[in-house]
Amino acid sequence: MSEDKKRASNQALQGNEAVFCVKGLTKVYDMGEVKVHALRGIDLDLFQGELVVLLGASGSGKSTLLNILGGLDTATEGCVVYKDCDLTRANDSTLTQYRRYHIGFVFQFYNLIPSLTARENVAIVTEIARNPMKPEEALSLVGLDDRMDHFPAQLSGGEQQRVAIARAIAKNPEVLLCDEPTGSLDSMTGIVVLEALEKINRDLGTTTIVITHNAPIADMADRVICLADGLIADVRSNAHKKPACEIKW
Amino acid sequence: MRALNRKLLRDLYAMKGQAFAIALVIASGVAVFVMSITTLNALRQTRADFYKQYFFADVFLSLKRAPEGLRLRIKEIPGVDMVETRVAAAVNLTIKDYSGPVTGQLFSVPDIGKPLLNKLYLRQGRMIEAGRDDEVIVSEAFARSHGFMPGSKLSAVINGRRKNLTIVGIGLSPEHVYQIAPGSLFPDFERYGILWMGRKPLGTAYNMEGAFNNVTLTLSPGAQIEDVIERLDKLIEPYGGLGAYGRKDQLSNRYLYEEFRQLANTATIFPIIFLGVAAFLLNLVVSRLINMQRGQIAALKAFGYNNYAVGLHYLKLIILIILLGVAGGVLSGVWFGRGLSEMYMDYYRFPFLRYEFQPGVAAIAALISIAAGITGALYSVQRGVRIPPAEAMRPEPPATYRETWIEHIGLKRIMSQPSRMIIRHIERKPVKAFLSTIGIAFACAIMIVGCFFQEAIDFMVDVHFRLSQREDLAVTFVEPASKRALFELQSLPGVEYGEAFRSVPVRLRYQHRTYRTAIMGVKPGGDLQRLLNSRLKPFDPPREGILLTDYLGDILGVRVGDKLSVEVLEGNRPVRMVSVAGMVSQCIGVSAYMNIEALNNLMREGNAISGVYLAADPDYHPEILSRLNEMPRIAGIVERRNAVKNFYETISEQLIVYTSFMAMFAATIAFGVVYNSARIALSERSRELASMRVLGLTRGEISYILLGELAVLTLAAIPLGCLIGYILCAYFVDQLQTDLYRIPLIIESGTYALAATVVLVSATISGSIVRRRLDRLDLIAVLKTRE
């Protein structure tokens, strides 16, 4: 990617403060007998309130990037600064605080606690947050008013993912990180989930980063960052964001 | 309630089967611990209270006859507190409608007031009325075995004269908690009783007016018992003193002490092993349980829960399960403990039982259990939280498997793919496999310990009565008699053969160690009483020297060739040096033996004999017994079949009841371990197994892979368990030696087989439960989600 293009895309979000500053980020996994280079030196800024879609094939390093941004994983080299805090130098308890108060996660496989109802799955996060909404409010935001007392096993995949989103946003996080939120859903349900994300980003102004390998989803983003082989291959800004309900795949 | 706590309760409910099995293991350990310790404490407290409240004497002495005036001189001995003189007499009793020989010991009580020492606890009836010469109080055990009530009658031959007596009271004395006839090995409540009678009438009947032949005393605080005994012996010697002795050598107290010591051993070793095994298993199960929750731990961390909160969450889960187990264990422990204590009450004659639930004991059991559970949990939680959440949420990288050495050595061709999976899985995690095997092996081992005693006791009785003490009847005389008495008894109808023996009460001394026992003079070439060597082969006593029961040799610390000081406690009370000629292998009782001629020489007496062993036709026993009962010079008669019966009913019963409780708990533990191993294996591998089902493997084939591993581990555990069981039994045998009996280390193959069967059955039941779950494996659900 040329320097010009990079500057242009960053200019599009002028006036917004950078939430994340990533410099030379590298991650190497030691998988027993092989070493896997997941990230090979990434530079990137992410801005307040933007909805970013990270695109890339399987193994391109997008999940690794997201995990490091979310404080779930540590970098091998380089640095990631969240506002004024250098995450790469943070210890375990700082990272825990960081996740607790600033970050909301949505996972591809929902990771709901099977023994808790939808409401309780949200409550498990709001109970430890600083300024949370009520679990009911969060579930209502994702359109699950009537399913609050159901256990994960009684919910469809889309509903489970929406519970996961409600759980992620209920603490009013500054950043929402979503790893393949529609990955295990059919397209109809996927759209409902995307609408929920869109709504949160728009109404609450939460910086939202969505990982997907599903290219059409990129149309709803402010910015689309493509990763390949652990490097940023392309960054583009959407002049016109498409509403989630118009996306098809 | 917080959502995390709600998760806790629901998780607990979801794993109720496993939680129950873990709680069961804990409960078994705790129950054994609580049962044993509270029972032991209850018995000790009961004994202490009874001794204190009923003034159990400190020093005891029998003598021929001394004037009552001597009492004051005894009291003047420095260190003596209270003194009581008595008349004691051996009596033959006749009880209506009871044909067997019954002997008794008659003690005097003051005509007015109560005894000063060894006071009587009256269970029923009243004390003797002053001046009545036909009233007696009898011991409770004796009364109960004959159904005596106040008002019942019996007759006694006292000093050669028959006298009809009326029972006015039924009592218990701290002196006779353990009622055993002199010279006999086991209590026999039917044929031996303790009776109390007024001092004056008994003195009159026994020619002891104004005199006494028995004295008991207590010591003042700080007094040295050895000094008192020495001065007392010197004072009484001219009056035919038979050697004073302290509580240590008092028969009832000594046996009580020995049995309590034995009980204390079992009551500490058993529970420690049980709780130790339970704790080990808990540790094992908990750590694997938490490993399986890796993904959930990661998710909680991703939400911002810190390590402490996550750790605490799992600790709470574990503690909850443990507390369930502890609660169950304490409740059943107290219940069994009370039952066991009451059983002991039947056996030892205490007037009351001081059984108390001791919260401290329960607290210790709970602490040990919780500590064990927490260490297991902490380690795994720590490992779980240390991994960055992103990594923990990813499926684990494919584990590194290699070809195993079994395959390398060429068995590969004959092994199917599933068989290879089994051995590769075991070889890949050898520590885990080893720990599971150890767990199952310990379950097997404590089963062996639980079952071992019954058979070992059978063996012990068989050796003692079939190889060594082979007589049908043992007759003891009141005083040494001449050999003519043997011929007289041999001529009784039904008597096939007789053998005389001499028994001399002695105190053996070697260096600073002493032991009160009797030297048995044995006839060489005898057929009824035979001495056995260490290989259980009979041998004759040598012409010279003394033989000791191997256990006695250990007590005195002597070896063959050492010279012992033998202090004879009858007649002129000579003291002689005799060299130890050998050791006798003997499981029951403690004795010293000499060639009967050598013993007669030692005593400077002629052919004196103390009694006779008889072999007799069983059909003639009643007749022989009634004839013997009429002979005034006979002090005691022991019928062998009765002795064996008594042994089982009294001595071995308590141990067997206790160990069968153990066996029951051991079986519980065995099941708990195997079931948990199987369930955890299933949870750990259900995804893998479901994948194989999707690939087209049958239910049978995947069951084979999972259960095959369990089978291999179980089969490996059984021989290991047998070995551990053997070692534990050896340890117990060493710890449980008493003067009364020493259990031999004989583990019958049946015991091993039973333990192995329990383990195998547990494995089969667990396997079939797991198999049912495997059949219901939800293929789609398992494959749709990650671990």
Short mmCIF file of N, CA and C in Angstrom, two decimals, chain B residues 284-297 310-311 313-315 317-318 373-374 376-385 680:
data_model
loop_
_atom_site.label_atom_id
_atom_site.label_comp_id
_atom_site.label_asym_id
_atom_site.label_seq_id
_atom_site.Cartn_x
_atom_site.Cartn_y
_atom_site.Cartn_z
N LEU B 284 -6.66 -35.51 42.08
CA LEU B 284 -6.59 -35.99 40.70
C LEU B 284 -7.82 -35.57 39.91
N VAL B 285 -8.97 -35.83 40.51
CA VAL B 285 -10.23 -35.58 39.82
C VAL B 285 -10.43 -34.09 39.59
N VAL B 286 -10.14 -33.32 40.63
CA VAL B 286 -10.36 -31.88 40.54
C VAL B 286 -9.48 -31.26 39.48
N SER B 287 -8.22 -31.68 39.43
CA SER B 287 -7.34 -31.02 38.48
C SER B 287 -7.79 -31.33 37.04
N ARG B 288 -8.28 -32.53 36.83
CA ARG B 288 -8.72 -32.86 35.47
C ARG B 288 -10.05 -32.16 35.15
N LEU B 289 -10.86 -32.02 36.17
CA LEU B 289 -12.14 -31.34 35.99
C LEU B 289 -11.91 -29.90 35.53
N ILE B 290 -10.95 -29.26 36.15
CA ILE B 290 -10.70 -27.87 35.84
C ILE B 290 -10.02 -27.72 34.49
N ASN B 291 -9.16 -28.68 34.17
CA ASN B 291 -8.56 -28.66 32.83
C ASN B 291 -9.62 -28.61 31.75
N MET B 292 -10.72 -29.32 32.03
CA MET B 292 -11.76 -29.38 31.02
C MET B 292 -12.52 -28.07 30.88
N GLN B 293 -12.39 -27.20 31.87
CA GLN B 293 -13.12 -25.94 31.83
C GLN B 293 -12.26 -24.82 31.26
N ARG B 294 -11.17 -25.20 30.62
CA ARG B 294 -10.25 -24.26 30.00
C ARG B 294 -10.94 -23.13 29.24
N GLY B 295 -11.87 -23.52 28.37
CA GLY B 295 -12.56 -22.54 27.53
C GLY B 295 -13.35 -21.55 28.36
N GLN B 296 -14.04 -22.06 29.37
CA GLN B 296 -14.86 -21.15 30.20
C GLN B 296 -13.99 -20.22 31.01
N ILE B 297 -12.86 -20.75 31.47
CA ILE B 297 -11.94 -19.89 32.22
C ILE B 297 -11.49 -18.75 31.31
N VAL B 310 -11.52 -15.81 39.10
CA VAL B 310 -11.74 -17.09 38.41
C VAL B 310 -11.32 -18.24 39.32
N GLY B 311 -10.15 -18.07 39.95
CA GLY B 311 -9.66 -19.10 40.86
C GLY B 311 -10.65 -19.35 41.98
N HIS B 313 -13.78 -18.80 42.03
CA HIS B 313 -14.99 -19.43 41.51
C HIS B 313 -14.84 -20.95 41.51
N TYR B 314 -13.72 -21.43 40.99
CA TYR B 314 -13.53 -22.88 40.93
C TYR B 314 -13.27 -23.47 42.30
N LEU B 315 -12.58 -22.70 43.13
CA LEU B 315 -12.35 -23.20 44.49
C LEU B 315 -13.67 -23.38 45.22
N LEU B 317 -16.48 -24.10 43.92
CA LEU B 317 -17.12 -25.31 43.39
C LEU B 317 -16.56 -26.55 44.10
N ILE B 318 -15.24 -26.59 44.19
CA ILE B 318 -14.58 -27.74 44.81
C ILE B 318 -14.95 -27.82 46.28
N GLY B 373 -8.26 -30.97 48.32
CA GLY B 373 -9.03 -30.54 47.15
C GLY B 373 -8.48 -29.24 46.60
N ILE B 374 -8.15 -28.34 47.49
CA ILE B 374 -7.70 -27.03 47.04
C ILE B 374 -6.34 -27.11 46.36
N GLY B 376 -5.21 -29.55 44.68
CA GLY B 376 -5.47 -30.09 43.35
C GLY B 376 -6.07 -29.03 42.45
N ALA B 377 -7.03 -28.28 42.99
CA ALA B 377 -7.72 -27.28 42.20
C ALA B 377 -6.79 -26.12 41.86
N LEU B 378 -6.04 -25.68 42.88
CA LEU B 378 -5.18 -24.50 42.68
C LEU B 378 -4.22 -24.70 41.52
N TYR B 379 -3.59 -25.86 41.51
CA TYR B 379 -2.60 -26.14 40.49
C TYR B 379 -3.23 -26.03 39.10
N SER B 380 -4.40 -26.64 38.96
CA SER B 380 -5.04 -26.63 37.65
C SER B 380 -5.58 -25.26 37.29
N VAL B 381 -6.16 -24.58 38.29
CA VAL B 381 -6.68 -23.24 38.02
C VAL B 381 -5.53 -22.35 37.60
N GLN B 382 -4.44 -22.48 38.31
CA GLN B 382 -3.28 -21.67 38.01
C GLN B 382 -2.82 -21.91 36.58
N ARG B 383 -2.77 -23.18 36.22
CA ARG B 383 -2.36 -23.50 34.85
C ARG B 383 -3.37 -22.95 33.86
N GLY B 384 -4.66 -23.06 34.23
CA GLY B 384 -5.71 -22.59 33.34
C GLY B 384 -5.65 -21.08 33.13
N VAL B 385 -5.41 -20.33 34.22
CA VAL B 385 -5.47 -18.87 34.08
C VAL B 385 -4.16 -18.31 33.54
N ILE B 680 -14.29 -38.63 33.37
CA ILE B 680 -13.39 -37.58 32.92
C ILE B 680 -12.84 -37.93 31.54
#
